[in-house]
Amino acid sequence: MKLKICGMKYQENMKAIASLKPDYLGFIFYEKSPRNFTGTIAELPSGIKKTGVFVNASIDYIAEKTEQYGFKAIQLHGEETPQFCRELIQRLDVIYKRIEIFKVFSIKDDFNFNLLKPYEGIVDYFLFDTKGKEKGGNGYTFDWSALAKYPSKTPFILSGGIGLEEIDKIKTICKTDLPIYALDVNSKFETQPGLKNIEELIEFKKHIYPSDKRNKKTKL
């Protein structure tokens, strides 16, 4: 199971978090977010996939940022249609090798999984986040029991308010047959928006990824 750490914002913090070798680091391009990214991304190990997070952005804007920052994955957090996703993939594939596409759906207590069908075979992964006031980073989990009805074989990313308090719940849901591809963490590991607490992330990885020898802080 992969690990994505989202909402990165500060260079020195990026370097510290990168020392843990997460599989993905997310950078949010949404002006209404307190984690909106406008700076320079620090040099990262090649194994970390930089991920651009967008909310109802234009294909031109996403392509521009992808070229600027070298994204390997794109997370669509708005009301992007299947046709938009298809056109975005076609646009990016002209210039780059295949870029991974995550399509976000927000859940509170229940969810109509029929909404996923038009995206099947287009996007690489679904991402389930908590439905709340903000477009992500709401700081609390949705009812994971809703995922028991998940009908698809498309792998998904579990997101929304995941922190140290959810360790037991994560271990439980990982024992199911659900195709969980990755965990996506953000606000529950912050000291302020965009600034991650490396000690708490080390603790999290120690419990969820116990065989990972990288569960220690690397001197910079």
PDB file of C-alpha atoms in Angstrom:
ATOM      1  CA  MET A   1       0.000   0.000   0.000  1.00  0.00           C
ATOM      2  CA  LYS A   2       1.425   3.354  -1.093  1.00  0.00           C
ATOM      3  CA  LEU A   3       1.630   6.564   0.916  1.00  0.00           C
ATOM      4  CA  LYS A   4       0.755  10.016  -0.376  1.00  0.00           C
ATOM      5  CA  ILE A   5       1.469  13.109   1.723  1.00  0.00           C
ATOM      6  CA  CYS A   6      -0.485  16.053   0.393  1.00  0.00           C
ATOM      7  CA  GLY A   7      -0.588  19.812   0.845  1.00  0.00           C
ATOM      8  CA  MET A   8       3.143  20.463   0.827  1.00  0.00           C
ATOM      9  CA  LYS A   9       4.146  24.110   0.822  1.00  0.00           C
ATOM     10  CA  TYR A  10       7.540  24.882   2.373  1.00  0.00           C
ATOM     11  CA  GLN A  11      10.903  23.906   0.907  1.00  0.00           C
ATOM     12  CA  GLU A  12      12.750  22.795   4.038  1.00  0.00           C
ATOM     13  CA  ASN A  13       9.714  20.854   5.200  1.00  0.00           C
ATOM     14  CA  MET A  14       9.524  19.152   1.785  1.00  0.00           C
ATOM     15  CA  LYS A  15      13.123  18.008   2.152  1.00  0.00           C
ATOM     16  CA  ALA A  16      12.484  16.643   5.634  1.00  0.00           C
ATOM     17  CA  ILE A  17       9.326  14.800   4.579  1.00  0.00           C
ATOM     18  CA  ALA A  18      11.030  13.513   1.422  1.00  0.00           C
ATOM     19  CA  SER A  19      13.593  11.802   3.670  1.00  0.00           C
ATOM     20  CA  LEU A  20      10.770   9.422   4.659  1.00  0.00           C
ATOM     21  CA  LYS A  21      10.425   8.436   0.988  1.00  0.00           C
ATOM     22  CA  PRO A  22       6.647   8.638   0.589  1.00  0.00           C
ATOM     23  CA  ASP A  23       5.436   7.392  -2.771  1.00  0.00           C
ATOM     24  CA  TYR A  24       3.677  10.658  -3.616  1.00  0.00           C
ATOM     25  CA  LEU A  25       3.954  14.281  -2.498  1.00  0.00           C
ATOM     26  CA  GLY A  26       0.964  16.473  -3.318  1.00  0.00           C
ATOM     27  CA  PHE A  27       0.991  20.170  -4.225  1.00  0.00           C
ATOM     28  CA  ILE A  28      -2.333  22.019  -4.261  1.00  0.00           C
ATOM     29  CA  PHE A  29      -3.134  24.622  -6.905  1.00  0.00           C
ATOM     30  CA  TYR A  30      -6.355  26.127  -5.622  1.00  0.00           C
ATOM     31  CA  GLU A  31      -6.386  29.737  -4.463  1.00  0.00           C
ATOM     32  CA  LYS A  32      -9.089  29.174  -1.847  1.00  0.00           C
ATOM     33  CA  SER A  33      -6.947  26.594  -0.052  1.00  0.00           C
ATOM     34  CA  PRO A  34      -4.614  27.654   2.790  1.00  0.00           C
ATOM     35  CA  ARG A  35      -2.180  25.152   1.244  1.00  0.00           C
ATOM     36  CA  ASN A  36      -2.249  26.783  -2.189  1.00  0.00           C
ATOM     37  CA  PHE A  37       1.185  26.313  -3.706  1.00  0.00           C
ATOM     38  CA  THR A  38       2.999  29.152  -5.451  1.00  0.00           C
ATOM     39  CA  GLY A  39       6.663  28.505  -4.717  1.00  0.00           C
ATOM     40  CA  THR A  40       9.492  26.287  -5.889  1.00  0.00           C
ATOM     41  CA  ILE A  41       9.521  22.549  -5.273  1.00  0.00           C
ATOM     42  CA  ALA A  42      12.697  21.351  -3.603  1.00  0.00           C
ATOM     43  CA  GLU A  43      14.745  18.716  -5.375  1.00  0.00           C
ATOM     44  CA  LEU A  44      13.201  15.374  -4.451  1.00  0.00           C
ATOM     45  CA  PRO A  45      14.386  11.760  -4.736  1.00  0.00           C
ATOM     46  CA  SER A  46      13.440  10.275  -8.098  1.00  0.00           C
ATOM     47  CA  GLY A  47      11.232   7.648  -6.476  1.00  0.00           C
ATOM     48  CA  ILE A  48       8.776  10.243  -5.165  1.00  0.00           C
ATOM     49  CA  LYS A  49       6.016  11.120  -7.612  1.00  0.00           C
ATOM     50  CA  LYS A  50       5.174  14.812  -7.522  1.00  0.00           C
ATOM     51  CA  THR A  51       1.412  15.190  -7.725  1.00  0.00           C
ATOM     52  CA  GLY A  52      -0.486  18.292  -8.804  1.00  0.00           C
ATOM     53  CA  VAL A  53      -3.878  18.772  -7.147  1.00  0.00           C
ATOM     54  CA  PHE A  54      -6.417  20.867  -9.052  1.00  0.00           C
ATOM     55  CA  VAL A  55     -10.029  21.944  -8.550  1.00  0.00           C
ATOM     56  CA  ASN A  56     -12.028  22.658 -11.724  1.00  0.00           C
ATOM     57  CA  ALA A  57      -8.920  24.038 -13.433  1.00  0.00           C
ATOM     58  CA  SER A  58      -8.604  24.294 -17.202  1.00  0.00           C
ATOM     59  CA  ILE A  59      -6.668  21.738 -19.212  1.00  0.00           C
ATOM     60  CA  ASP A  60      -4.286  24.506 -20.296  1.00  0.00           C
ATOM     61  CA  TYR A  61      -3.561  25.449 -16.682  1.00  0.00           C
ATOM     62  CA  ILE A  62      -2.988  21.840 -15.604  1.00  0.00           C
ATOM     63  CA  ALA A  63      -0.700  21.238 -18.590  1.00  0.00           C
ATOM     64  CA  GLU A  64       1.244  24.415 -17.789  1.00  0.00           C
ATOM     65  CA  LYS A  65       1.843  23.417 -14.178  1.00  0.00           C
ATOM     66  CA  THR A  66       2.675  19.845 -15.174  1.00  0.00           C
ATOM     67  CA  GLU A  67       5.386  21.118 -17.501  1.00  0.00           C
ATOM     68  CA  GLN A  68       6.649  23.628 -14.929  1.00  0.00           C
ATOM     69  CA  TYR A  69       6.943  21.181 -12.027  1.00  0.00           C
ATOM     70  CA  GLY A  70       7.315  17.805 -13.722  1.00  0.00           C
ATOM     71  CA  PHE A  71       4.270  16.147 -12.198  1.00  0.00           C
ATOM     72  CA  LYS A  72       3.923  12.381 -12.513  1.00  0.00           C
ATOM     73  CA  ALA A  73       0.350  12.328 -11.215  1.00  0.00           C
ATOM     74  CA  ILE A  74      -2.634  14.664 -11.385  1.00  0.00           C
ATOM     75  CA  GLN A  75      -5.408  14.728  -8.769  1.00  0.00           C
ATOM     76  CA  LEU A  76      -8.727  16.183  -9.900  1.00  0.00           C
ATOM     77  CA  HIS A  77     -10.660  17.446  -6.896  1.00  0.00           C
ATOM     78  CA  GLY A  78     -13.548  19.271  -8.542  1.00  0.00           C
ATOM     79  CA  GLU A  79     -16.500  18.394 -10.761  1.00  0.00           C
ATOM     80  CA  GLU A  80     -14.370  17.275 -13.692  1.00  0.00           C
ATOM     81  CA  THR A  81     -16.354  15.153 -16.155  1.00  0.00           C
ATOM     82  CA  PRO A  82     -15.223  11.875 -17.723  1.00  0.00           C
ATOM     83  CA  GLN A  83     -14.812  13.731 -21.030  1.00  0.00           C
ATOM     84  CA  PHE A  84     -12.601  16.323 -19.338  1.00  0.00           C
ATOM     85  CA  CYS A  85     -10.454  13.533 -17.881  1.00  0.00           C
ATOM     86  CA  ARG A  86     -10.150  11.891 -21.281  1.00  0.00           C
ATOM     87  CA  GLU A  87      -9.180  15.153 -22.975  1.00  0.00           C
ATOM     88  CA  LEU A  88      -6.656  15.953 -20.243  1.00  0.00           C
ATOM     89  CA  ILE A  89      -5.002  12.556 -20.643  1.00  0.00           C
ATOM     90  CA  GLN A  90      -4.831  13.006 -24.414  1.00  0.00           C
ATOM     91  CA  ARG A  91      -3.284  16.458 -23.990  1.00  0.00           C
ATOM     92  CA  LEU A  92      -0.665  15.332 -21.476  1.00  0.00           C
ATOM     93  CA  ASP A  93       0.180  12.143 -23.367  1.00  0.00           C
ATOM     94  CA  VAL A  94       1.253  14.214 -26.367  1.00  0.00           C
ATOM     95  CA  ILE A  95       4.147  15.628 -24.326  1.00  0.00           C
ATOM     96  CA  TYR A  96       4.776  13.153 -21.487  1.00  0.00           C
ATOM     97  CA  LYS A  97       4.757   9.489 -20.817  1.00  0.00           C
ATOM     98  CA  ARG A  98       1.544   8.310 -19.192  1.00  0.00           C
ATOM     99  CA  ILE A  99       0.687  10.454 -16.186  1.00  0.00           C
ATOM    100  CA  GLU A 100      -1.447   8.928 -13.436  1.00  0.00           C
ATOM    101  CA  ILE A 101      -4.873  10.474 -12.945  1.00  0.00           C
ATOM    102  CA  PHE A 102      -6.683  10.435  -9.573  1.00  0.00           C
ATOM    103  CA  LYS A 103     -10.360  11.429  -9.573  1.00  0.00           C
ATOM    104  CA  VAL A 104     -11.707  12.528  -6.209  1.00  0.00           C
ATOM    105  CA  PHE A 105     -15.175  11.784  -4.853  1.00  0.00           C
ATOM    106  CA  SER A 106     -16.362  13.084  -1.498  1.00  0.00           C
ATOM    107  CA  ILE A 107     -18.267  10.931   0.989  1.00  0.00           C
ATOM    108  CA  LYS A 108     -20.001  11.694   4.258  1.00  0.00           C
ATOM    109  CA  ASP A 109     -22.252   8.869   5.456  1.00  0.00           C
ATOM    110  CA  ASP A 110     -23.223   7.178   2.198  1.00  0.00           C
ATOM    111  CA  PHE A 111     -22.326   7.344  -1.480  1.00  0.00           C
ATOM    112  CA  ASN A 112     -23.883   6.484  -4.824  1.00  0.00           C
ATOM    113  CA  PHE A 113     -21.186   4.337  -6.399  1.00  0.00           C
ATOM    114  CA  ASN A 114     -22.975   4.486  -9.760  1.00  0.00           C
ATOM    115  CA  LEU A 115     -21.310   7.891 -10.129  1.00  0.00           C
ATOM    116  CA  LEU A 116     -18.007   6.089 -10.696  1.00  0.00           C
ATOM    117  CA  LYS A 117     -19.087   4.088 -13.745  1.00  0.00           C
ATOM    118  CA  PRO A 118     -18.507   6.803 -16.391  1.00  0.00           C
ATOM    119  CA  TYR A 119     -14.907   7.181 -15.163  1.00  0.00           C
ATOM    120  CA  GLU A 120     -14.062   3.473 -15.301  1.00  0.00           C
ATOM    121  CA  GLY A 121     -11.252   2.753 -17.729  1.00  0.00           C
ATOM    122  CA  ILE A 122     -10.335   6.435 -17.966  1.00  0.00           C
ATOM    123  CA  VAL A 123      -8.781   7.395 -14.630  1.00  0.00           C
ATOM    124  CA  ASP A 124      -6.154   5.262 -12.893  1.00  0.00           C
ATOM    125  CA  TYR A 125      -7.439   5.590  -9.343  1.00  0.00           C
ATOM    126  CA  PHE A 126     -10.424   6.916  -7.479  1.00  0.00           C
ATOM    127  CA  LEU A 127      -9.742   8.905  -4.329  1.00  0.00           C
ATOM    128  CA  PHE A 128     -12.334   9.010  -1.568  1.00  0.00           C
ATOM    129  CA  ASP A 129     -12.206  12.077   0.659  1.00  0.00           C
ATOM    130  CA  THR A 130     -14.432  13.519   3.369  1.00  0.00           C
ATOM    131  CA  LYS A 131     -17.331  15.644   2.205  1.00  0.00           C
ATOM    132  CA  GLY A 132     -17.131  18.913   4.118  1.00  0.00           C
ATOM    133  CA  LYS A 133     -16.914  22.672   3.944  1.00  0.00           C
ATOM    134  CA  GLU A 134     -13.522  22.645   2.236  1.00  0.00           C
ATOM    135  CA  LYS A 135     -12.260  20.906  -0.895  1.00  0.00           C
ATOM    136  CA  GLY A 136     -10.078  18.588   1.174  1.00  0.00           C
ATOM    137  CA  GLY A 137      -8.196  19.160   4.415  1.00  0.00           C
ATOM    138  CA  ASN A 138     -11.357  19.124   6.526  1.00  0.00           C
ATOM    139  CA  GLY A 139      -9.572  17.221   9.284  1.00  0.00           C
ATOM    140  CA  TYR A 140     -12.034  14.405   9.945  1.00  0.00           C
ATOM    141  CA  THR A 141     -12.836  11.040   8.392  1.00  0.00           C
ATOM    142  CA  PHE A 142     -15.970   9.940   6.624  1.00  0.00           C
ATOM    143  CA  ASP A 143     -17.785   6.735   7.527  1.00  0.00           C
ATOM    144  CA  TRP A 144     -15.517   4.083   6.030  1.00  0.00           C
ATOM    145  CA  SER A 145     -18.249   1.459   6.355  1.00  0.00           C
ATOM    146  CA  ALA A 146     -19.775   3.025   3.236  1.00  0.00           C
ATOM    147  CA  LEU A 147     -16.899   1.497   1.270  1.00  0.00           C
ATOM    148  CA  ALA A 148     -18.226  -1.997   2.001  1.00  0.00           C
ATOM    149  CA  LYS A 149     -20.503  -1.439  -1.003  1.00  0.00           C
ATOM    150  CA  TYR A 150     -17.629  -0.536  -3.331  1.00  0.00           C
ATOM    151  CA  PRO A 151     -18.465  -2.399  -6.565  1.00  0.00           C
ATOM    152  CA  SER A 152     -15.397  -1.650  -8.709  1.00  0.00           C
ATOM    153  CA  LYS A 153     -12.054  -3.331  -9.288  1.00  0.00           C
ATOM    154  CA  THR A 154     -10.416   0.057  -9.891  1.00  0.00           C
ATOM    155  CA  PRO A 155      -7.953   0.612  -7.031  1.00  0.00           C
ATOM    156  CA  PHE A 156      -8.690   3.587  -4.814  1.00  0.00           C
ATOM    157  CA  ILE A 157      -6.884   5.963  -2.479  1.00  0.00           C
ATOM    158  CA  LEU A 158      -8.271   6.419   1.027  1.00  0.00           C
ATOM    159  CA  SER A 159      -8.173  10.025   2.213  1.00  0.00           C
ATOM    160  CA  GLY A 160      -9.893  12.456   4.537  1.00  0.00           C
ATOM    161  CA  GLY A 161      -8.783  13.245   8.078  1.00  0.00           C
ATOM    162  CA  ILE A 162      -6.399  10.330   8.467  1.00  0.00           C
ATOM    163  CA  GLY A 163      -4.114  10.708  11.492  1.00  0.00           C
ATOM    164  CA  LEU A 164      -2.527   8.734  14.298  1.00  0.00           C
ATOM    165  CA  GLU A 165      -5.965   8.128  15.828  1.00  0.00           C
ATOM    166  CA  GLU A 166      -6.993   6.130  12.753  1.00  0.00           C
ATOM    167  CA  ILE A 167      -4.207   3.527  12.937  1.00  0.00           C
ATOM    168  CA  ASP A 168      -6.452   0.749  14.273  1.00  0.00           C
ATOM    169  CA  LYS A 169      -9.191   1.573  11.771  1.00  0.00           C
ATOM    170  CA  ILE A 170      -6.671   1.457   8.933  1.00  0.00           C
ATOM    171  CA  LYS A 171      -5.384  -1.938  10.016  1.00  0.00           C
ATOM    172  CA  THR A 172      -8.949  -3.213  10.134  1.00  0.00           C
ATOM    173  CA  ILE A 173      -9.993  -1.954   6.702  1.00  0.00           C
ATOM    174  CA  CYS A 174      -6.766  -3.257   5.162  1.00  0.00           C
ATOM    175  CA  LYS A 175      -7.802  -6.771   6.161  1.00  0.00           C
ATOM    176  CA  THR A 176     -10.802  -6.550   3.831  1.00  0.00           C
ATOM    177  CA  ASP A 177     -10.812  -7.339   0.119  1.00  0.00           C
ATOM    178  CA  LEU A 178     -11.153  -3.676  -0.826  1.00  0.00           C
ATOM    179  CA  PRO A 179      -8.600  -2.624  -3.493  1.00  0.00           C
ATOM    180  CA  ILE A 180      -6.919   0.103  -1.426  1.00  0.00           C
ATOM    181  CA  TYR A 181      -3.986   1.398  -3.438  1.00  0.00           C
ATOM    182  CA  ALA A 182      -2.749   4.135  -1.110  1.00  0.00           C
ATOM    183  CA  LEU A 183      -3.367   6.261   1.963  1.00  0.00           C
ATOM    184  CA  ASP A 184      -3.450  10.027   1.534  1.00  0.00           C
ATOM    185  CA  VAL A 185      -2.615  12.121   4.614  1.00  0.00           C
ATOM    186  CA  ASN A 186      -2.641  15.863   5.061  1.00  0.00           C
ATOM    187  CA  SER A 187      -4.118  18.140   7.729  1.00  0.00           C
ATOM    188  CA  LYS A 188      -3.949  15.741  10.701  1.00  0.00           C
ATOM    189  CA  PHE A 189      -0.146  15.800  10.461  1.00  0.00           C
ATOM    190  CA  GLU A 190       0.242  19.579  10.351  1.00  0.00           C
ATOM    191  CA  THR A 191       1.446  22.182  12.798  1.00  0.00           C
ATOM    192  CA  GLN A 192      -0.006  24.815  10.449  1.00  0.00           C
ATOM    193  CA  PRO A 193      -1.463  24.578   6.925  1.00  0.00           C
ATOM    194  CA  GLY A 194       1.188  23.149   4.627  1.00  0.00           C
ATOM    195  CA  LEU A 195       3.738  22.458   7.385  1.00  0.00           C
ATOM    196  CA  LYS A 196       3.988  18.741   8.225  1.00  0.00           C
ATOM    197  CA  ASN A 197       5.078  17.243  11.546  1.00  0.00           C
ATOM    198  CA  ILE A 198       7.801  14.752  10.632  1.00  0.00           C
ATOM    199  CA  GLU A 199       7.880  13.060  14.052  1.00  0.00           C
ATOM    200  CA  GLU A 200       4.184  12.198  13.833  1.00  0.00           C
ATOM    201  CA  LEU A 201       4.596  10.929  10.277  1.00  0.00           C
ATOM    202  CA  ILE A 202       7.465   8.702  11.407  1.00  0.00           C
ATOM    203  CA  GLU A 203       5.203   7.317  14.131  1.00  0.00           C
ATOM    204  CA  PHE A 204       2.405   6.743  11.601  1.00  0.00           C
ATOM    205  CA  LYS A 205       4.690   4.914   9.179  1.00  0.00           C
ATOM    206  CA  LYS A 206       6.097   2.763  11.967  1.00  0.00           C
ATOM    207  CA  HIS A 207       2.625   1.352  12.636  1.00  0.00           C
ATOM    208  CA  ILE A 208       1.181   1.215   9.122  1.00  0.00           C
ATOM    209  CA  TYR A 209       4.352   0.371   7.187  1.00  0.00           C
ATOM    210  CA  PRO A 210       6.341  -1.576   9.822  1.00  0.00           C
ATOM    211  CA  SER A 211       8.637  -3.293   7.308  1.00  0.00           C
ATOM    212  CA  ASP A 212       9.764   0.008   5.796  1.00  0.00           C
ATOM    213  CA  LYS A 213      13.353   0.591   6.871  1.00  0.00           C
ATOM    214  CA  ARG A 214      12.950   4.277   6.099  1.00  0.00           C
ATOM    215  CA  ASN A 215      10.876   4.913   9.235  1.00  0.00           C
ATOM    216  CA  LYS A 216      13.426   7.231  10.722  1.00  0.00           C
ATOM    217  CA  LYS A 217      14.401  10.815  10.313  1.00  0.00           C
ATOM    218  CA  THR A 218      17.283  11.331   7.916  1.00  0.00           C
ATOM    219  CA  LYS A 219      19.733  14.092   8.696  1.00  0.00           C
ATOM    220  CA  LEU A 220      19.673  16.811   6.063  1.00  0.00           C
TER     221      LEU A 220
END
